XYZ file of C-alpha atoms in Angstrom:
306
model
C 163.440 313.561 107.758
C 165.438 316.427 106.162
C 169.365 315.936 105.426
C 170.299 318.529 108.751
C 167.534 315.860 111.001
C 169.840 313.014 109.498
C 172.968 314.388 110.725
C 171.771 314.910 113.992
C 170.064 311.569 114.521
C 173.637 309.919 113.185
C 175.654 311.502 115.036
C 173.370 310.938 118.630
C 172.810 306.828 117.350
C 177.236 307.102 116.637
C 177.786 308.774 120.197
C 175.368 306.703 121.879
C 176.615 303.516 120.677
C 180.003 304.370 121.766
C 179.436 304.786 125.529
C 179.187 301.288 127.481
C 177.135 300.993 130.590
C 180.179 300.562 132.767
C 181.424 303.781 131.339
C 178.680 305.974 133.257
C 178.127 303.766 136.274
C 175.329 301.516 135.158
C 175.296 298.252 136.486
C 174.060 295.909 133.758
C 174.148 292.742 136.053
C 175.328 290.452 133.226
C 172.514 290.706 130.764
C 172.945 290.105 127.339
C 172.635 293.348 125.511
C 170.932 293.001 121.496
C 173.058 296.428 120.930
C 176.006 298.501 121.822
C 176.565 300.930 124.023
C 173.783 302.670 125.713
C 169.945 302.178 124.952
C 167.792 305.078 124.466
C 166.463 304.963 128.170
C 169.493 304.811 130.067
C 171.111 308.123 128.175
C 168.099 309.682 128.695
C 167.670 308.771 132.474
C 171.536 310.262 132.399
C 169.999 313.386 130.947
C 167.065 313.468 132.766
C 164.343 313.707 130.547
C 161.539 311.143 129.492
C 162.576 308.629 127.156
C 160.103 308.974 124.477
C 161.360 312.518 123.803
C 164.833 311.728 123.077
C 163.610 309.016 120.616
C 162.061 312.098 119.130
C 165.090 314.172 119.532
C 167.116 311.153 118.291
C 165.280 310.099 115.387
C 164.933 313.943 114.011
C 161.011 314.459 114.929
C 161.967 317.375 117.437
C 163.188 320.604 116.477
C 162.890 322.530 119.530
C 165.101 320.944 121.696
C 165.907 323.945 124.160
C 169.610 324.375 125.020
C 169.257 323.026 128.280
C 168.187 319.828 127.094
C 171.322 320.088 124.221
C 173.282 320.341 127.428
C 171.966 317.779 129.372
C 172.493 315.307 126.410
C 175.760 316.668 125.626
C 177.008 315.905 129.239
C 175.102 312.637 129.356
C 177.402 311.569 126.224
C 180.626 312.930 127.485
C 181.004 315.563 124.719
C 183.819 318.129 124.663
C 183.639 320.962 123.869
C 184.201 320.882 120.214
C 181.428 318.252 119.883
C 178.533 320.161 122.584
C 178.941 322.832 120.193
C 178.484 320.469 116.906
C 175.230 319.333 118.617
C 173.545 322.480 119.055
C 174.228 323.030 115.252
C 173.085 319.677 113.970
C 170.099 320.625 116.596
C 169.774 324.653 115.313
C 167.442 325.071 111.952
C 169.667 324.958 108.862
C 169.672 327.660 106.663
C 168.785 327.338 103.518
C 169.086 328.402 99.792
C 166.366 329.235 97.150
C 165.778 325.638 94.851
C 168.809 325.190 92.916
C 170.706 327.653 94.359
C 174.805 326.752 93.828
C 177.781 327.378 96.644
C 179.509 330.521 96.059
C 182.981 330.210 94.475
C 185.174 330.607 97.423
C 188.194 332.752 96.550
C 190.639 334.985 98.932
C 189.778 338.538 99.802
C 192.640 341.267 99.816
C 192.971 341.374 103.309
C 193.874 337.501 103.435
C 196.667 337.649 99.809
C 198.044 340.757 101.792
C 197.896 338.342 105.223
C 199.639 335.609 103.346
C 201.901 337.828 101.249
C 202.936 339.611 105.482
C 204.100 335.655 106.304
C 206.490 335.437 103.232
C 208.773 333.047 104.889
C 206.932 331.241 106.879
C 204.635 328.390 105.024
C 201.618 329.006 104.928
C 198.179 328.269 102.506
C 194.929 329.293 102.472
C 192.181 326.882 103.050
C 188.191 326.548 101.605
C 185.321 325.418 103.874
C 185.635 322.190 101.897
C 189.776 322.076 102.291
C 190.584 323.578 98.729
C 193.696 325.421 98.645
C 192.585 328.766 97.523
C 196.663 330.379 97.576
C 199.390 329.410 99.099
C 203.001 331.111 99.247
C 205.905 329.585 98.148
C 207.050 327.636 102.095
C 203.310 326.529 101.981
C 203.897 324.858 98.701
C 206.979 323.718 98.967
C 206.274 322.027 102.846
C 202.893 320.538 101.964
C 202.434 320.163 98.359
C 206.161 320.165 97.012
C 205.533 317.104 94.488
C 202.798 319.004 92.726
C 203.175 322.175 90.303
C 203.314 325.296 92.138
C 201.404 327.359 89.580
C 198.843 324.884 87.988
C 198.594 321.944 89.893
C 197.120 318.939 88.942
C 193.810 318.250 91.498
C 195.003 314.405 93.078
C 191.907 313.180 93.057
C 189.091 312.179 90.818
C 189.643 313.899 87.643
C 185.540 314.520 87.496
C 186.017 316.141 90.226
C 184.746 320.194 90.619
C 187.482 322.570 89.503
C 191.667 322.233 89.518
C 192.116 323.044 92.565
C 194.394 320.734 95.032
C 192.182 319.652 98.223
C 194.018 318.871 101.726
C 191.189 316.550 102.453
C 192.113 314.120 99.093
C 196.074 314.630 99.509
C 196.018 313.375 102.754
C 193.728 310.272 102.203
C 194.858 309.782 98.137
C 198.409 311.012 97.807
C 200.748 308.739 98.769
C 203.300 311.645 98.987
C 201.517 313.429 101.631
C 200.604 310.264 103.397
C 204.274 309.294 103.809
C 204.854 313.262 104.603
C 203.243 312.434 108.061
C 205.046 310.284 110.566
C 201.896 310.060 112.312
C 199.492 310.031 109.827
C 196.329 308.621 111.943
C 196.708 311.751 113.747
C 196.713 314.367 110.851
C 193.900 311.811 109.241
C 191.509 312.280 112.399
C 191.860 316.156 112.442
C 190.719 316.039 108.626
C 188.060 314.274 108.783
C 186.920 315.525 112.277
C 187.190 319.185 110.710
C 184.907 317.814 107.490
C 182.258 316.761 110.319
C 182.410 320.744 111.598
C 181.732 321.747 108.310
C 179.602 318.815 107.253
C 177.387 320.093 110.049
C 177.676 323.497 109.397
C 176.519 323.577 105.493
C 174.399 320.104 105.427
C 173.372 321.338 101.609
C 176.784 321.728 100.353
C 176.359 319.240 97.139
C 180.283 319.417 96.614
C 181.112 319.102 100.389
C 178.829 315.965 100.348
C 180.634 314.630 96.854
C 183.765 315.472 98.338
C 182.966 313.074 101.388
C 181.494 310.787 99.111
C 184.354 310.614 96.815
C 186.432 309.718 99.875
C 184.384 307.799 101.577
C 184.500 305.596 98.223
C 187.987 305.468 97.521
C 189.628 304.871 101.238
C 188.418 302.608 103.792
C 190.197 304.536 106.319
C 188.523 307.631 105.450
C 184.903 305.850 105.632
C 185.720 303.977 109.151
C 186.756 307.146 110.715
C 183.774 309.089 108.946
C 181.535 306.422 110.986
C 182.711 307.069 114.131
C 181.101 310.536 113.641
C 184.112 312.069 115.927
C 184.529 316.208 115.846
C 187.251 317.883 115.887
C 187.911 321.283 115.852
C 191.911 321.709 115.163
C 193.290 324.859 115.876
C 196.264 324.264 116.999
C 198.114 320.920 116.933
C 202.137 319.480 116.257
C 203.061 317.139 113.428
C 206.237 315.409 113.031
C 207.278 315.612 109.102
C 209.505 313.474 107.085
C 209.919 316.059 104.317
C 212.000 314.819 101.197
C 213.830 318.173 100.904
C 215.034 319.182 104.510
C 214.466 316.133 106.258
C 212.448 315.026 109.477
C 211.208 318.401 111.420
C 208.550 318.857 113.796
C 205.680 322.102 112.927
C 203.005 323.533 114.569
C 200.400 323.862 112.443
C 197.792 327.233 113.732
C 194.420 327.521 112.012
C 193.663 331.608 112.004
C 189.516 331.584 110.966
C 187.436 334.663 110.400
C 185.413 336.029 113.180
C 182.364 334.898 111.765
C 184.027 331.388 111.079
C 182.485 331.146 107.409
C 185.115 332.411 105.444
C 188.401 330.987 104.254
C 191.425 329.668 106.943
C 194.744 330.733 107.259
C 197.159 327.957 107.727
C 200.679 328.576 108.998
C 203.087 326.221 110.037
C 206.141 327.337 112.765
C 208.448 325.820 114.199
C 210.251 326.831 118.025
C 212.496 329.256 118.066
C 216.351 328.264 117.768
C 214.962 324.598 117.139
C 216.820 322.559 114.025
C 212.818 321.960 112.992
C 213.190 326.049 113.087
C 216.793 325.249 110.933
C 214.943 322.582 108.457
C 211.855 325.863 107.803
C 214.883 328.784 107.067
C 216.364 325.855 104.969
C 213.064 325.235 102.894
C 212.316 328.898 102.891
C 215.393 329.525 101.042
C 215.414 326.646 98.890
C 211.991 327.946 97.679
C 213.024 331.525 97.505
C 212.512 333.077 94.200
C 215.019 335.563 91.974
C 212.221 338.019 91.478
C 210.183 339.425 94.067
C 207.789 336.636 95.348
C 203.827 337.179 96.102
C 201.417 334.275 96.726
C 200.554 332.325 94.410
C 196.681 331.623 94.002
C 196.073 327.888 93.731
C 194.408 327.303 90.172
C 192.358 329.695 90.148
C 189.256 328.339 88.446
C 185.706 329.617 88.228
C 184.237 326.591 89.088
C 185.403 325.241 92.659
């Protein structure tokens, strides 16, 4: 079984294990059950095909699953949206590098410094497949990352670790600074680590996505319990209440603004409702962070290695 058939298999077992009997109507009649959740048979009598092929399907010894059959399974597990989709690419064939072949360094295009320079103002940063800040301007850094050097900072985590880049995924499971930054941090945690599972399935080869998950996985139970439950999440949108040390508690909407294709860096900007004192607490930081000289964005330790 290849690394994309051990995704896929994981993340059926993690799904199936989560759904009880009760949950789709299936009367169980007090047995004793060896196993949570589901068994192989009874999700696929919910999906309606034979049970021997989604032991295939589910142990990674099919690769031709049809999308009908995605569907059926999909629907038979209670999927949303965000997770059908992650199942027909765990399901899809991966594709794949030449032998030895390295990521690409991920760095901004013009069009996205000349996006982030348009949003002066407004915080905003620049995210990396594997939650790197690539750039941020100076609202971004000063709401999210205030505590660490605008124009070098110091990567949080492992100091092994690939390049000098600050990572969202590590500040929010690491840094006790952006921990405490969150009034709900379970919340902000979940939409981390369901995003890593997006990309996780996405780029299954990714050596520093899969160190990056290990590193975390090593250093923060939380991080490895929520990583188990195999949840998706694709967050484009979403509110967080912050308790920032500079211009107090405010609430933000955080908006995700991805490439067409989806492969490319992210565009995170954070906003607040018009006329709001959350909108009053933003104009505050904006100006506190204001420079003399004319401002531009400010690339994130730029490194050749990422």
């Amino acid at each position: 079984m290849n690394k994309h058939d051990g995704h896929l298999a994981e993340f059926l077992q993690a799904r199936r294990s989560q759904l009880r009997p009760e949950d789709v109507g299936l009367r169980t009649y007090g047995e004793r059950r060896r196993v949570p959740g589901l068994r192989r048979e009874e999700l696929a009598m919910l999906a309606g095909i034979s049970a021997p092929y989604y032991t295939r399907l589910e142990q990674g010894q099919s690769r031709n699953a049809s999308r009908e059959v995605l569907d059926a399974v999909a629907s038979a597990l209670r999927l949303d949206d965000s997770e059908r989709a992650h199942l027909h690419t765990l399901a899809s064939a991966p594709k794949r590098r030449g032998p030895g072949a390295r990521p690409r360094p991920e760095r901004i295009t013009p069009a996205t410094s000349a996006l982030l320079a348009a949003v002066d103002g407004t915080p905003a940063v620049v995210i990396g497949r594997r939650s790197d800040v690539l750039a941020w301007n100076r609202p971004g850094h000063g709401l999210f990352a205030g505590h660490l050097d605008q124009d070098s900072p110091d990567d949080p985590g492992s100091a092994g670790g690939p390049g000098r880049r600050p990572n969202m995924a590590r500040l929010v499971f690491l840094d006790a600074h952006t921990r405490d930054l969150y009034t709900d941090w379970p919340a902000k945690a979940r939409a981390v680590v369901g995003n890593l599972r997006l990309t996780a399935g996405r780029y299954p080869d990714d050596p520093l996505l899969a160190a990056l998950i290990g590193e975390l996985t090593m250093h923060s139970r939380e991080f490895a319990t929520m990583w188990a439950d195999h949840r998706v999440l694709a967050c484009d949108v979403a509110d967080y209440e912050m308790r920032h040390p500079l211009v107090g508690t405010l609430t933000v909407t955080q908006q995700t603004l991805q490439s067409p294709q989806g492969d490319g860096p992210s565009l995170v900007v954070a906003t607040a409702d018009p006329g709001s004192p959350s909108a009053a607490a933003l104009a505050l930081l904006a100006h506190a962070t204001a420079p003399r000289d004319v401002d531009r964005p400010h690339h994130a330790a730029e490194s050749r290695t990422v």
